[in-house]
């Protein structure tokens, strides 16, 4: 079934998934700011190692939320650092009963946004397993992967079956665009699993100015990555989320097969944009603290990144 979808934040993530859904025949509307004129005139381009060169033009591009039509689905691809200012936009563009999917990293991002949204909106978390970045205005480079795991956070349904139905609907939406998507029974469990990768690779890419290939090639950095991963797994367990046995080692093996990739935090630091330190580091550290669990390596990484961020 054709759905009307709003993309809030048309960067690498929002642009990639929005373009794929538009090509699948959905009615996709893109909200942009600085890149509005370029995308409106030239469209969106995707250079993908998986799907080849894809192009959508004309694009239903908007630079004012007030002008956008009401959407049944809203995919939020903006960084967590802008969630508070995005809340009025989401409330304005979302149709009654709309599904809002936060395609964001970190822990507790939905908890912070939920009080700012109308009760009529469903709020879901989307965990993106993808290597992509924005190369230029309206141009997205896609190196590998693309799966999205979805979980329900809150909204106008209360039973497990109703929540599961909403999440399955979202997974079907992504599958209609040829993308792998899994409905997750527990959103917080899924977010902890994503942190196992995000905590070491995002932070170390900034500190060591290195992509995944160099980080994996060094015995020292590889050992540090594994130690950080295992510490996140321990933190998750202390909060009641037991990840699969050998999960850290599995992620290491997957990363070895990836093309060289610079995580989003590296790009943000390079371009002097705010780093997602609260969602990726402060929130899980706080959750572990409440459970009586100290994560010393992760805390040191967080403190170092805070110093570098404040020095910029």
C-alpha atoms as a printed R data frame, in Angstrom:
    type eleno elety resid chain resno      x       y      z
1   ATOM     1    CA   UNK     A     1  0.000   0.000  0.000
2   ATOM     2    CA   UNK     A     2  1.301   3.455 -0.943
3   ATOM     3    CA   UNK     A     3  2.083   5.536  2.153
4   ATOM     4    CA   UNK     A     4  2.673   9.262  2.626
5   ATOM     5    CA   UNK     A     5  6.018   9.627  4.367
6   ATOM     6    CA   UNK     A     6  7.742  12.719  5.711
7   ATOM     7    CA   UNK     A     7 11.534  12.822  6.039
8   ATOM     8    CA   UNK     A     8 12.623  15.111  8.870
9   ATOM     9    CA   UNK     A     9 16.320  15.681  8.350
10  ATOM    10    CA   UNK     A    10 17.437  14.891  4.818
11  ATOM    11    CA   UNK     A    11 21.076  14.080  5.472
12  ATOM    12    CA   UNK     A    12 22.782  10.761  4.798
13  ATOM    13    CA   UNK     A    13 20.287   8.651  6.758
14  ATOM    14    CA   UNK     A    14 17.074  10.472  5.932
15  ATOM    15    CA   UNK     A    15 18.138  10.978  2.334
16  ATOM    16    CA   UNK     A    16 19.038   7.318  1.806
17  ATOM    17    CA   UNK     A    17 15.862   5.814  3.243
18  ATOM    18    CA   UNK     A    18 13.649   8.527  1.776
19  ATOM    19    CA   UNK     A    19 15.102   8.028 -1.688
20  ATOM    20    CA   UNK     A    20 14.686   4.260 -1.514
21  ATOM    21    CA   UNK     A    21 11.065   4.598 -0.377
22  ATOM    22    CA   UNK     A    22 10.308   7.157 -3.076
23  ATOM    23    CA   UNK     A    23 11.718   4.836 -5.742
24  ATOM    24    CA   UNK     A    24  9.470   2.100 -4.369
25  ATOM    25    CA   UNK     A    25  6.453   4.264 -5.201
26  ATOM    26    CA   UNK     A    26  5.640   5.831 -1.854
27  ATOM    27    CA   UNK     A    27  4.568   9.469 -1.539
28  ATOM    28    CA   UNK     A    28  7.712  10.857  0.130
29  ATOM    29    CA   UNK     A    29  8.148  14.476  1.246
30  ATOM    30    CA   UNK     A    30 11.562  15.804  2.278
31  ATOM    31    CA   UNK     A    31 12.046  18.649  4.764
32  ATOM    32    CA   UNK     A    32 15.314  20.488  4.190
33  ATOM    33    CA   UNK     A    33 17.007  23.642  5.376
34  ATOM    34    CA   UNK     A    34 20.316  24.766  3.886
35  ATOM    35    CA   UNK     A    35 20.162  22.261  1.004
36  ATOM    36    CA   UNK     A    36 16.575  22.997 -0.030
37  ATOM    37    CA   UNK     A    37 17.330  24.980 -3.206
38  ATOM    38    CA   UNK     A    38 19.889  22.453 -4.470
39  ATOM    39    CA   UNK     A    39 17.647  19.427 -3.909
40  ATOM    40    CA   UNK     A    40 14.582  21.192 -5.302
41  ATOM    41    CA   UNK     A    41 16.485  22.040 -8.494
42  ATOM    42    CA   UNK     A    42 18.675  18.952 -8.952
43  ATOM    43    CA   UNK     A    43 16.971  16.153 -7.022
44  ATOM    44    CA   UNK     A    44 18.576  13.504 -4.814
45  ATOM    45    CA   UNK     A    45 21.419  11.244 -5.987
46  ATOM    46    CA   UNK     A    46 22.621   8.021 -4.405
47  ATOM    47    CA   UNK     A    47 25.958   6.465 -5.286
48  ATOM    48    CA   UNK     A    48 25.635   2.989 -3.808
49  ATOM    49    CA   UNK     A    49 28.019   0.074 -3.769
50  ATOM    50    CA   UNK     A    50 24.941  -2.115 -3.279
51  ATOM    51    CA   UNK     A    51 22.239  -0.587 -5.508
52  ATOM    52    CA   UNK     A    52 24.302   1.316 -8.062
53  ATOM    53    CA   UNK     A    53 23.625   4.917 -9.060
54  ATOM    54    CA   UNK     A    54 20.078   5.974 -8.200
55  ATOM    55    CA   UNK     A    55 18.432   9.315 -8.815
56  ATOM    56    CA   UNK     A    56 15.113  10.885 -7.865
57  ATOM    57    CA   UNK     A    57 13.956  14.068 -9.610
58  ATOM    58    CA   UNK     A    58 11.768  15.950 -9.134
59  ATOM    59    CA   UNK     A    59 11.802  15.652 -5.354
60  ATOM    60    CA   UNK     A    60  8.905  16.745 -3.157
61  ATOM    61    CA   UNK     A    61 11.158  19.099 -1.220
62  ATOM    62    CA   UNK     A    62 10.021  21.591  1.402
63  ATOM    63    CA   UNK     A    63 11.855  24.190  3.449
64  ATOM    64    CA   UNK     A    64  8.931  24.972  5.780
65  ATOM    65    CA   UNK     A    65  7.076  22.402  7.848
66  ATOM    66    CA   UNK     A    66  3.995  24.627  7.667
67  ATOM    67    CA   UNK     A    67  3.739  23.966  3.926
68  ATOM    68    CA   UNK     A    68  4.094  20.178  4.085
69  ATOM    69    CA   UNK     A    69  1.077  17.869  3.852
70  ATOM    70    CA   UNK     A    70  0.165  15.736  6.864
71  ATOM    71    CA   UNK     A    71  2.066  12.438  6.760
72  ATOM    72    CA   UNK     A    72  1.171   8.953  7.969
73  ATOM    73    CA   UNK     A    73  4.814   8.128  8.657
74  ATOM    74    CA   UNK     A    74  7.604  10.456  9.784
75  ATOM    75    CA   UNK     A    75 11.208   9.284  9.589
76  ATOM    76    CA   UNK     A    76 13.474  11.451 11.715
77  ATOM    77    CA   UNK     A    77 17.005  11.304 10.330
78  ATOM    78    CA   UNK     A    78 18.326  14.394 12.132
79  ATOM    79    CA   UNK     A    79 20.849  14.017 14.935
80  ATOM    80    CA   UNK     A    80 19.677  13.599 18.527
81  ATOM    81    CA   UNK     A    81 21.210  16.979 19.396
82  ATOM    82    CA   UNK     A    82 18.312  18.712 17.596
83  ATOM    83    CA   UNK     A    83 15.372  16.648 18.923
84  ATOM    84    CA   UNK     A    84 13.912  19.365 21.159
85  ATOM    85    CA   UNK     A    85 13.626  21.841 18.298
86  ATOM    86    CA   UNK     A    86 12.230  19.143 15.991
87  ATOM    87    CA   UNK     A    87  9.302  18.312 18.285
88  ATOM    88    CA   UNK     A    88  7.031  21.161 17.046
89  ATOM    89    CA   UNK     A    89  7.806  20.175 13.443
90  ATOM    90    CA   UNK     A    90  6.906  16.541 14.091
91  ATOM    91    CA   UNK     A    91  3.679  17.595 15.818
92  ATOM    92    CA   UNK     A    92  2.737  19.828 12.889
93  ATOM    93    CA   UNK     A    93  3.518  17.406 10.055
94  ATOM    94    CA   UNK     A    94  2.291  14.178 11.642
95  ATOM    95    CA   UNK     A    95 -1.278  13.209 10.803
96  ATOM    96    CA   UNK     A    96 -3.460  12.011 13.710
97  ATOM    97    CA   UNK     A    97 -2.196   8.545 14.601
98  ATOM    98    CA   UNK     A    98  0.999   8.999 12.585
99  ATOM    99    CA   UNK     A    99  3.964   6.720 13.182
100 ATOM   100    CA   UNK     A   100  7.140   8.605 14.105
101 ATOM   101    CA   UNK     A   101 10.377   6.635 13.693
102 ATOM   102    CA   UNK     A   102 13.597   7.986 15.220
103 ATOM   103    CA   UNK     A   103 16.395   6.760 12.958
104 ATOM   104    CA   UNK     A   104 18.944   7.735 15.578
105 ATOM   105    CA   UNK     A   105 21.753   6.291 17.651
106 ATOM   106    CA   UNK     A   106 21.996   6.170 21.408
107 ATOM   107    CA   UNK     A   107 19.891   5.339 24.434
108 ATOM   108    CA   UNK     A   108 16.752   7.004 25.820
109 ATOM   109    CA   UNK     A   109 16.302   9.300 22.820
110 ATOM   110    CA   UNK     A   110 12.583   8.478 22.716
111 ATOM   111    CA   UNK     A   111 12.229   9.180 26.449
112 ATOM   112    CA   UNK     A   112 13.360  12.769 25.925
113 ATOM   113    CA   UNK     A   113 11.163  13.418 22.902
114 ATOM   114    CA   UNK     A   114  7.941  11.719 24.046
115 ATOM   115    CA   UNK     A   115  6.765  14.450 26.479
116 ATOM   116    CA   UNK     A   116  7.066  17.034 23.681
117 ATOM   117    CA   UNK     A   117  4.767  15.178 21.262
118 ATOM   118    CA   UNK     A   118  0.979  14.805 21.054
119 ATOM   119    CA   UNK     A   119 -0.361  11.666 22.711
120 ATOM   120    CA   UNK     A   120 -1.990  10.645 19.403
121 ATOM   121    CA   UNK     A   121  1.368   9.936 17.743
122 ATOM   122    CA   UNK     A   122  3.038   6.525 17.856
123 ATOM   123    CA   UNK     A   123  6.750   6.768 18.687
124 ATOM   124    CA   UNK     A   124  9.131   4.073 17.416
125 ATOM   125    CA   UNK     A   125 12.875   3.660 17.462
126 ATOM   126    CA   UNK     A   126 14.765   2.698 14.319
127 ATOM   127    CA   UNK     A   127 18.258   1.192 14.524
128 ATOM   128    CA   UNK     A   128 20.053   1.639 11.199
129 ATOM   129    CA   UNK     A   129 22.866  -0.741 10.269
130 ATOM   130    CA   UNK     A   130 24.355   1.135  7.355
131 ATOM   131    CA   UNK     A   131 27.556   2.716  6.051
132 ATOM   132    CA   UNK     A   132 26.584   5.977  4.403
133 ATOM   133    CA   UNK     A   133 27.497   9.653  4.385
134 ATOM   134    CA   UNK     A   134 26.533  12.852  2.616
135 ATOM   135    CA   UNK     A   135 29.146  13.706 -0.017
136 ATOM   136    CA   UNK     A   136 27.617  17.018 -1.162
137 ATOM   137    CA   UNK     A   137 24.224  18.769 -1.071
138 ATOM   138    CA   UNK     A   138 21.731  16.224 -2.399
139 ATOM   139    CA   UNK     A   139 24.422  13.571 -2.957
140 ATOM   140    CA   UNK     A   140 24.643  10.475 -0.736
141 ATOM   141    CA   UNK     A   141 27.422   7.895 -0.744
142 ATOM   142    CA   UNK     A   142 26.359   4.420  0.358
143 ATOM   143    CA   UNK     A   143 29.147   1.918  1.027
144 ATOM   144    CA   UNK     A   144 27.383  -1.074  2.585
145 ATOM   145    CA   UNK     A   145 24.465  -2.533  4.522
146 ATOM   146    CA   UNK     A   146 21.128  -0.742  5.034
147 ATOM   147    CA   UNK     A   147 18.999  -2.833  7.414
148 ATOM   148    CA   UNK     A   148 16.649  -1.173  9.920
149 ATOM   149    CA   UNK     A   149 15.511  -2.791 13.182
150 ATOM   150    CA   UNK     A   150 12.339  -1.258 14.624
151 ATOM   151    CA   UNK     A   151 10.869  -1.236 18.123
152 ATOM   152    CA   UNK     A   152  7.824   0.400 19.713
153 ATOM   153    CA   UNK     A   153  8.317   3.002 22.422
154 ATOM   154    CA   UNK     A   154  4.958   4.614 23.215
155 ATOM   155    CA   UNK     A   155  1.700   5.864 21.789
156 ATOM   156    CA   UNK     A   156 -2.064   5.394 21.653
157 ATOM   157    CA   UNK     A   157 -1.998   1.592 21.894
158 ATOM   158    CA   UNK     A   158 -1.377  -0.407 25.021
159 ATOM   159    CA   UNK     A   159 -1.430  -4.144 24.311
160 ATOM   160    CA   UNK     A   160  1.589  -6.089 23.127
161 ATOM   161    CA   UNK     A   161 -0.298  -7.308 20.056
162 ATOM   162    CA   UNK     A   162 -1.242  -3.768 19.017
163 ATOM   163    CA   UNK     A   163  2.321  -2.558 19.443
164 ATOM   164    CA   UNK     A   164  3.661  -5.512 17.515
165 ATOM   165    CA   UNK     A   165  1.249  -4.768 14.662
166 ATOM   166    CA   UNK     A   166  2.504  -1.168 14.389
167 ATOM   167    CA   UNK     A   167  6.140  -2.292 14.362
168 ATOM   168    CA   UNK     A   168  5.450  -4.993 11.770
169 ATOM   169    CA   UNK     A   169  3.752  -2.361  9.626
170 ATOM   170    CA   UNK     A   170  6.914  -0.273  9.796
171 ATOM   171    CA   UNK     A   171  9.149  -3.214  8.943
172 ATOM   172    CA   UNK     A   172  6.925  -3.970  5.936
173 ATOM   173    CA   UNK     A   173  7.298  -0.377  4.804
174 ATOM   174    CA   UNK     A   174 11.083  -0.688  4.611
175 ATOM   175    CA   UNK     A   175 10.880  -4.132  3.044
176 ATOM   176    CA   UNK     A   176  8.685  -2.674  0.289
177 ATOM   177    CA   UNK     A   177 11.749  -0.630 -0.703
178 ATOM   178    CA   UNK     A   178 13.939  -3.743 -0.891
179 ATOM   179    CA   UNK     A   179 15.542  -3.167  2.519
180 ATOM   180    CA   UNK     A   180 16.017  -5.677  5.303
181 ATOM   181    CA   UNK     A   181 13.960  -4.770  8.365
182 ATOM   182    CA   UNK     A   182 13.224  -6.625 11.603
183 ATOM   183    CA   UNK     A   183 10.533  -5.921 14.186
184 ATOM   184    CA   UNK     A   184 12.196  -6.008 17.603
185 ATOM   185    CA   UNK     A   185 10.249  -7.149 20.658
186 ATOM   186    CA   UNK     A   186 12.218  -4.874 23.020
187 ATOM   187    CA   UNK     A   187 13.384  -1.453 21.819
188 ATOM   188    CA   UNK     A   188 15.758  -0.853 24.731
189 ATOM   189    CA   UNK     A   189 17.447  -4.209 24.166
190 ATOM   190    CA   UNK     A   190 17.909  -3.272 20.513
191 ATOM   191    CA   UNK     A   191 19.390   0.104 21.439
192 ATOM   192    CA   UNK     A   192 21.918  -1.494 23.792
193 ATOM   193    CA   UNK     A   193 22.899  -3.901 21.010
194 ATOM   194    CA   UNK     A   194 23.555  -0.997 18.639
195 ATOM   195    CA   UNK     A   195 25.631   0.751 21.304
196 ATOM   196    CA   UNK     A   196 28.038  -2.191 21.350
197 ATOM   197    CA   UNK     A   197 29.250  -0.975 17.929
198 ATOM   198    CA   UNK     A   198 28.619   2.745 18.272
199 ATOM   199    CA   UNK     A   199 30.455   3.322 21.544
200 ATOM   200    CA   UNK     A   200 33.932   2.174 20.416
201 ATOM   201    CA   UNK     A   201 33.933   3.042 16.727
202 ATOM   202    CA   UNK     A   202 32.366   6.498 16.931
203 ATOM   203    CA   UNK     A   203 34.582   7.681 19.756
204 ATOM   204    CA   UNK     A   204 37.844   6.099 18.616
205 ATOM   205    CA   UNK     A   205 37.384   7.359 15.060
206 ATOM   206    CA   UNK     A   206 37.490  10.878 16.522
207 ATOM   207    CA   UNK     A   207 40.320  10.326 19.006
208 ATOM   208    CA   UNK     A   208 42.556   8.426 16.591
209 ATOM   209    CA   UNK     A   209 41.384  10.121 13.361
210 ATOM   210    CA   UNK     A   210 40.942   6.713 11.757
211 ATOM   211    CA   UNK     A   211 38.319   4.730  9.898
212 ATOM   212    CA   UNK     A   212 37.336   1.147 10.564
213 ATOM   213    CA   UNK     A   213 40.071  -0.411  8.402
214 ATOM   214    CA   UNK     A   214 42.932   1.217 10.317
215 ATOM   215    CA   UNK     A   215 41.238   0.604 13.655
216 ATOM   216    CA   UNK     A   216 40.879  -3.097 12.886
217 ATOM   217    CA   UNK     A   217 44.395  -3.445 11.467
218 ATOM   218    CA   UNK     A   218 46.118  -2.447 14.703
219 ATOM   219    CA   UNK     A   219 46.334  -5.056 17.454
220 ATOM   220    CA   UNK     A   220 46.240  -2.295 20.081
221 ATOM   221    CA   UNK     A   221 43.137  -0.484 18.801
222 ATOM   222    CA   UNK     A   222 41.413  -3.783 18.048
223 ATOM   223    CA   UNK     A   223 41.981  -4.937 21.642
224 ATOM   224    CA   UNK     A   224 40.622  -1.631 22.918
225 ATOM   225    CA   UNK     A   225 37.539  -1.946 20.675
226 ATOM   226    CA   UNK     A   226 36.826  -5.437 21.995
227 ATOM   227    CA   UNK     A   227 37.296  -4.313 25.608
228 ATOM   228    CA   UNK     A   228 34.876  -1.421 25.075
229 ATOM   229    CA   UNK     A   229 32.369  -3.692 23.379
230 ATOM   230    CA   UNK     A   230 32.484  -6.185 26.222
231 ATOM   231    CA   UNK     A   231 32.065  -3.367 28.716
232 ATOM   232    CA   UNK     A   232 28.891  -2.180 26.930
233 ATOM   233    CA   UNK     A   233 27.590  -5.766 26.965
234 ATOM   234    CA   UNK     A   234 28.264  -5.831 30.726
235 ATOM   235    CA   UNK     A   235 26.443  -2.504 31.151
236 ATOM   236    CA   UNK     A   236 23.447  -3.823 29.237
237 ATOM   237    CA   UNK     A   237 23.314  -6.926 31.426
238 ATOM   238    CA   UNK     A   238 23.414  -4.808 34.580
239 ATOM   239    CA   UNK     A   239 20.304  -3.014 33.287
240 ATOM   240    CA   UNK     A   240 18.522  -6.297 32.600
241 ATOM   241    CA   UNK     A   241 19.286  -6.637 28.874
242 ATOM   242    CA   UNK     A   242 21.261  -9.795 28.180
243 ATOM   243    CA   UNK     A   243 22.777  -9.715 24.711
244 ATOM   244    CA   UNK     A   244 23.521 -12.871 22.684
245 ATOM   245    CA   UNK     A   245 26.639 -14.837 23.625
246 ATOM   246    CA   UNK     A   246 29.663 -13.765 21.601
247 ATOM   247    CA   UNK     A   247 27.898 -10.635 20.356
248 ATOM   248    CA   UNK     A   248 30.988  -8.413 20.590
249 ATOM   249    CA   UNK     A   249 33.129 -10.908 18.673
250 ATOM   250    CA   UNK     A   250 30.413 -11.196 16.026
251 ATOM   251    CA   UNK     A   251 30.412  -7.416 15.491
252 ATOM   252    CA   UNK     A   252 34.189  -7.419 15.166
253 ATOM   253    CA   UNK     A   253 33.948 -10.054 12.441
254 ATOM   254    CA   UNK     A   254 31.240  -8.100 10.614
255 ATOM   255    CA   UNK     A   255 33.300  -4.901 10.772
256 ATOM   256    CA   UNK     A   256 36.314  -6.667  9.283
257 ATOM   257    CA   UNK     A   257 34.215  -7.413  6.180
258 ATOM   258    CA   UNK     A   258 33.035  -3.812  5.793
259 ATOM   259    CA   UNK     A   259 34.668  -1.278  3.480
260 ATOM   260    CA   UNK     A   260 36.660   1.400  5.277
261 ATOM   261    CA   UNK     A   261 34.099   3.558  7.043
262 ATOM   262    CA   UNK     A   262 34.260   6.799  8.994
263 ATOM   263    CA   UNK     A   263 31.393   6.873 11.525
264 ATOM   264    CA   UNK     A   264 29.056   9.843 11.761
265 ATOM   265    CA   UNK     A   265 30.758  11.269 14.836
266 ATOM   266    CA   UNK     A   266 34.002  11.611 12.896
267 ATOM   267    CA   UNK     A   267 32.217  13.681 10.234
268 ATOM   268    CA   UNK     A   268 30.497  15.785 12.900
269 ATOM   269    CA   UNK     A   269 33.799  16.489 14.661
270 ATOM   270    CA   UNK     A   270 35.559  17.320 11.395
271 ATOM   271    CA   UNK     A   271 32.842  19.814 10.436
272 ATOM   272    CA   UNK     A   272 32.579  21.199 13.986
273 ATOM   273    CA   UNK     A   273 29.014  20.070 14.496
274 ATOM   274    CA   UNK     A   274 27.721  19.054 17.952
275 ATOM   275    CA   UNK     A   275 28.616  15.479 18.869
276 ATOM   276    CA   UNK     A   276 25.939  13.032 20.028
277 ATOM   277    CA   UNK     A   277 27.683  12.484 23.346
278 ATOM   278    CA   UNK     A   278 24.572  12.521 25.528
279 ATOM   279    CA   UNK     A   279 22.716   9.801 23.613
280 ATOM   280    CA   UNK     A   280 25.674   7.513 22.870
281 ATOM   281    CA   UNK     A   281 27.658   7.921 26.106
282 ATOM   282    CA   UNK     A   282 26.006   9.901 28.902
283 ATOM   283    CA   UNK     A   283 22.641   8.091 28.812
284 ATOM   284    CA   UNK     A   284 24.012   4.516 28.952
285 ATOM   285    CA   UNK     A   285 26.557   5.543 31.586
286 ATOM   286    CA   UNK     A   286 23.758   6.997 33.699
287 ATOM   287    CA   UNK     A   287 21.628   3.865 33.250
288 ATOM   288    CA   UNK     A   288 24.538   1.654 34.288
289 ATOM   289    CA   UNK     A   289 25.244   3.897 37.296
290 ATOM   290    CA   UNK     A   290 21.648   3.476 38.483
291 ATOM   291    CA   UNK     A   291 22.161  -0.284 38.263
292 ATOM   292    CA   UNK     A   292 25.348  -0.032 40.339
293 ATOM   293    CA   UNK     A   293 27.630  -0.791 37.387
294 ATOM   294    CA   UNK     A   294 30.701   1.253 36.548
295 ATOM   295    CA   UNK     A   295 31.997   1.328 32.950
296 ATOM   296    CA   UNK     A   296 35.485   2.872 33.290
297 ATOM   297    CA   UNK     A   297 36.708   2.594 29.696
298 ATOM   298    CA   UNK     A   298 33.502   4.033 28.315
299 ATOM   299    CA   UNK     A   299 33.561   6.846 30.868
300 ATOM   300    CA   UNK     A   300 37.136   7.729 29.980
301 ATOM   301    CA   UNK     A   301 36.217   7.778 26.285
302 ATOM   302    CA   UNK     A   302 33.234  10.018 27.039
303 ATOM   303    CA   UNK     A   303 35.279  12.435 29.143
304 ATOM   304    CA   UNK     A   304 37.975  12.681 26.474
305 ATOM   305    CA   UNK     A   305 35.399  13.378 23.765
306 ATOM   306    CA   UNK     A   306 33.785  16.037 25.951
307 ATOM   307    CA   UNK     A   307 37.163  17.741 26.335
308 ATOM   308    CA   UNK     A   308 37.814  17.689 22.596
309 ATOM   309    CA   UNK     A   309 34.289  18.882 21.830
310 ATOM   310    CA   UNK     A   310 34.519  21.795 24.255
311 ATOM   311    CA   UNK     A   311 37.933  22.765 22.879
312 ATOM   312    CA   UNK     A   312 36.650  23.195 19.337
